Coordinates of C-alpha atoms in Angstrom, one line a residue:
Chain A
X1 CA 119.1 111.3 139.7
X2 CA 119.1 109.4 136.4
X3 CA 119.3 111.6 133.3
X4 CA 117.8 108.9 131.1
X5 CA 114.9 106.6 131.4
X6 CA 114.5 103.7 129.0
X7 CA 111.5 102.0 127.8
X8 CA 110.8 99.1 127.9
X9 CA 112.9 97.7 130.7
X10 CA 112.9 94.3 129.0
X11 CA 111.9 93.2 125.5
X12 CA 111.8 89.7 124.0
X13 CA 111.3 89.2 120.3
X14 CA 111.7 86.5 117.7
X15 CA 114.9 86.4 115.6
X16 CA 114.4 88.4 112.4
X17 CA 111.9 90.8 113.9
X18 CA 112.7 94.5 114.6
X19 CA 113.4 95.8 118.1
X20 CA 112.7 99.3 119.2
X21 CA 113.9 100.9 122.4
X22 CA 113.2 104.4 123.7
X23 CA 115.1 106.8 125.8
X24 CA 113.8 109.9 127.5
X25 CA 116.0 112.5 129.2
X26 CA 115.5 115.7 131.3
X27 CA 117.9 118.4 130.4
X28 CA 119.3 119.9 127.2
X29 CA 122.0 117.9 125.6
X30 CA 125.0 118.2 123.3
X31 CA 124.8 114.6 122.2
X32 CA 123.1 111.3 122.9
X33 CA 124.8 107.9 122.6
X34 CA 123.7 104.3 122.6
X35 CA 125.8 101.5 124.1
X36 CA 125.4 97.7 124.2
X37 CA 126.4 95.5 127.1
X38 CA 126.6 91.8 126.9
X39 CA 126.1 90.0 130.2
X40 CA 129.0 90.5 132.6
X41 CA 131.1 92.6 130.1
X42 CA 132.0 96.2 129.4
X43 CA 129.9 98.5 127.3
X44 CA 130.4 98.9 123.5
X45 CA 129.6 102.1 121.8
X46 CA 127.1 101.8 119.0
X47 CA 126.2 105.3 117.8
X48 CA 126.4 108.9 118.7
X49 CA 123.8 111.5 117.5
X50 CA 124.3 115.2 118.1
X51 CA 121.6 117.6 119.2
X52 CA 121.4 119.2 115.7
X53 CA 120.8 115.8 114.1
X54 CA 117.4 114.0 113.8
X55 CA 118.3 110.6 112.5
X56 CA 121.4 108.4 112.1
X57 CA 122.1 105.0 110.7
X58 CA 124.8 102.4 111.2
X59 CA 124.3 99.0 109.6
X60 CA 121.1 97.5 111.1
X61 CA 120.8 100.3 113.6
X62 CA 118.7 103.4 113.2
X63 CA 118.7 106.1 115.9
X64 CA 116.3 109.1 116.0
X65 CA 116.4 112.1 118.2
X66 CA 113.6 114.5 119.1
X67 CA 115.0 117.3 121.2
X68 CA 111.6 119.0 121.5
X69 CA 110.3 115.9 123.3
X70 CA 113.7 115.1 124.9
X71 CA 113.6 111.5 123.6
X72 CA 115.5 109.1 121.3
X73 CA 114.8 105.7 119.9
X74 CA 117.0 102.9 118.8
X75 CA 115.8 100.5 116.1
X76 CA 117.5 97.3 115.4
X77 CA 116.3 95.7 112.2
X78 CA 116.3 92.0 111.3
X79 CA 117.4 91.0 114.8
X80 CA 119.9 88.2 115.5
X81 CA 120.5 86.0 118.5
X82 CA 123.8 87.9 118.9
X83 CA 121.9 91.1 119.5
X84 CA 120.8 89.7 122.9
X85 CA 122.2 92.2 125.4
X86 CA 121.4 95.3 127.5
X87 CA 121.2 98.6 125.7
X88 CA 121.8 101.9 127.4
X89 CA 121.4 105.5 126.2
X90 CA 123.7 108.1 127.6
X91 CA 123.6 111.8 127.3
X92 CA 126.1 114.6 127.5
X93 CA 124.4 117.7 128.9
X94 CA 125.2 121.1 127.4
X95 CA 126.4 122.4 130.7
X96 CA 129.9 121.5 129.7
X97 CA 130.5 119.0 132.5
X98 CA 132.5 116.6 130.3
X99 CA 130.6 113.4 131.3
X100 CA 127.9 111.1 130.3
X101 CA 124.8 110.1 132.3
X102 CA 123.5 106.7 131.5
X103 CA 119.9 105.6 131.3
X104 CA 118.4 102.7 133.1
X105 CA 118.8 100.3 130.1
X106 CA 116.6 97.9 128.1
X107 CA 117.3 94.2 128.4
X108 CA 116.8 92.7 124.9
X109 CA 116.4 89.0 124.4
X110 CA 116.2 87.6 120.9
X111 CA 114.5 84.2 120.7
X112 CA 116.0 81.9 118.0
Chain B
X1 CA 144.9 96.4 118.9
X2 CA 144.3 99.6 120.8
X3 CA 142.3 98.9 123.8
X4 CA 141.3 99.4 127.5
X5 CA 142.6 96.7 129.8
X6 CA 141.3 96.1 133.3
X7 CA 143.0 93.9 135.9
X8 CA 142.0 91.8 137.6
X9 CA 138.8 90.6 135.9
X10 CA 137.6 89.2 139.2
X11 CA 138.6 90.4 142.7
X12 CA 137.6 88.9 146.0
X13 CA 138.3 90.8 149.1
X14 CA 137.4 90.8 152.7
X15 CA 135.2 93.3 154.5
X16 CA 137.4 96.3 155.4
X17 CA 140.5 95.1 153.5
X18 CA 141.8 97.7 151.0
X19 CA 141.7 96.8 147.4
X20 CA 143.1 98.4 144.2
X21 CA 141.7 97.9 140.7
X22 CA 143.8 98.9 137.7
X23 CA 143.0 100.2 134.3
X24 CA 145.4 100.8 131.4
X25 CA 144.8 102.1 127.9
X26 CA 146.7 102.0 124.6
X27 CA 144.4 104.6 123.0
X28 CA 146.4 107.6 124.3
X29 CA 143.1 109.2 125.3
X30 CA 143.1 112.3 127.5
X31 CA 140.1 111.4 129.6
X32 CA 139.7 108.3 131.8
X33 CA 136.6 107.4 133.8
X34 CA 135.7 105.0 136.6
X35 CA 132.1 103.7 136.9
X36 CA 130.4 101.5 139.4
X37 CA 127.7 99.2 138.1
X38 CA 125.5 97.1 140.3
X39 CA 123.3 94.3 139.0
X40 CA 120.7 95.3 136.4
X41 CA 121.5 99.0 137.0
X42 CA 123.0 101.8 134.9
X43 CA 126.7 102.5 135.2
X44 CA 127.3 105.2 137.8
X45 CA 130.2 107.6 137.4
X46 CA 132.6 107.8 140.4
X47 CA 135.3 110.1 139.0
X48 CA 137.0 111.1 135.9
X49 CA 140.3 112.6 134.9
X50 CA 140.9 115.1 132.1
X51 CA 144.6 114.6 131.7
X52 CA 145.8 115.0 135.3
X53 CA 142.8 117.1 136.4
X54 CA 140.7 115.0 138.8
X55 CA 137.0 115.4 139.0
X56 CA 135.1 113.7 141.8
X57 CA 131.3 113.1 141.6
X58 CA 129.5 114.7 144.6
X59 CA 128.0 111.5 145.7
X60 CA 131.1 109.3 145.4
X61 CA 131.9 108.0 148.9
X62 CA 135.1 109.1 150.5
X63 CA 136.0 105.4 150.7
X64 CA 136.8 105.5 147.0
X65 CA 139.9 107.2 145.7
X66 CA 141.7 107.3 142.4
X67 CA 145.2 107.8 141.0
X68 CA 146.4 108.5 137.5
X69 CA 150.2 108.4 137.5
X70 CA 150.4 108.8 133.7
X71 CA 148.3 109.0 130.6
X72 CA 148.1 105.2 130.3
X73 CA 147.2 104.1 133.8
X74 CA 144.5 104.8 136.2
X75 CA 143.8 103.1 139.6
X76 CA 140.7 102.8 141.8
X77 CA 141.4 102.4 145.5
X78 CA 138.7 101.2 147.9
X79 CA 140.1 101.9 151.3
X80 CA 137.6 99.9 153.4
X81 CA 135.3 97.8 151.2
X82 CA 131.8 97.2 152.6
X83 CA 129.3 94.6 151.4
X84 CA 127.5 97.4 149.5
X85 CA 130.6 98.0 147.4
X86 CA 130.3 94.6 145.6
X87 CA 129.7 95.5 142.0
X88 CA 131.2 95.6 138.5
X89 CA 133.8 98.4 138.2
X90 CA 134.2 99.7 134.7
X91 CA 137.0 101.9 133.3
X92 CA 136.5 103.9 130.2
X93 CA 138.4 106.4 128.1
X94 CA 137.6 109.1 125.6
X95 CA 139.7 111.4 123.4
X96 CA 137.3 114.3 124.0
X97 CA 135.3 114.6 127.2
X98 CA 131.6 113.9 126.5
X99 CA 132.2 112.1 123.3
X100 CA 132.4 108.4 122.5
X101 CA 133.7 106.3 125.4
X102 CA 135.7 103.1 125.1
X103 CA 135.2 100.6 127.9
X104 CA 137.3 97.9 129.4
X105 CA 135.8 94.5 130.2
X106 CA 135.3 95.4 133.9
X107 CA 136.4 94.1 137.2
X108 CA 133.8 92.2 139.3
X109 CA 134.4 92.8 143.0
X110 CA 133.1 90.5 145.6
X111 CA 133.3 91.5 149.2
X112 CA 133.1 88.7 151.8

């Protein structure tokens, strides 16, 4: 079964607005990662946050992690048309199984 | 530039005709992964290698096999493709299992 569920499934916003996507997961984790996928392409790693971290920034990206609620959020500020893509969270469980389990993804559309 | 390369980018095969997809990496990473991704779904892990140690997911069909002859190359063999195997196949690598993964552009497989 899917480890991560993302919310919303699809999001459309005007260019310049902020976009927030949420990810919930079921089991304890070592880290949580966010990836971007442009249509028909491979995934690109955006940011990794470890279980002992609560917030992380990278450029216009801000990720938060709440391990008590088993949830994470990705905020993209000042969105651009080039941010149009699908965004996936992925978790590494702390069972030591060496793999990531991906969430269902959020399809983000930035309207110019 | 260090990268993950997948060939071919598009593959058309006939129902039941064996097909091999290839992945190579110049990152010298220990771990290589194969994912299957169907339209609008999350990537689903098929197998991964930690060096030469092969790890098969429990729900990966027997129809799918993999080879890793050396650190740089990994192959996905589909012995008898069915219509349900049409998907994007993604190869990824990581230096440390469970950490950041670097994806290739994917091979889109069409089964006629």
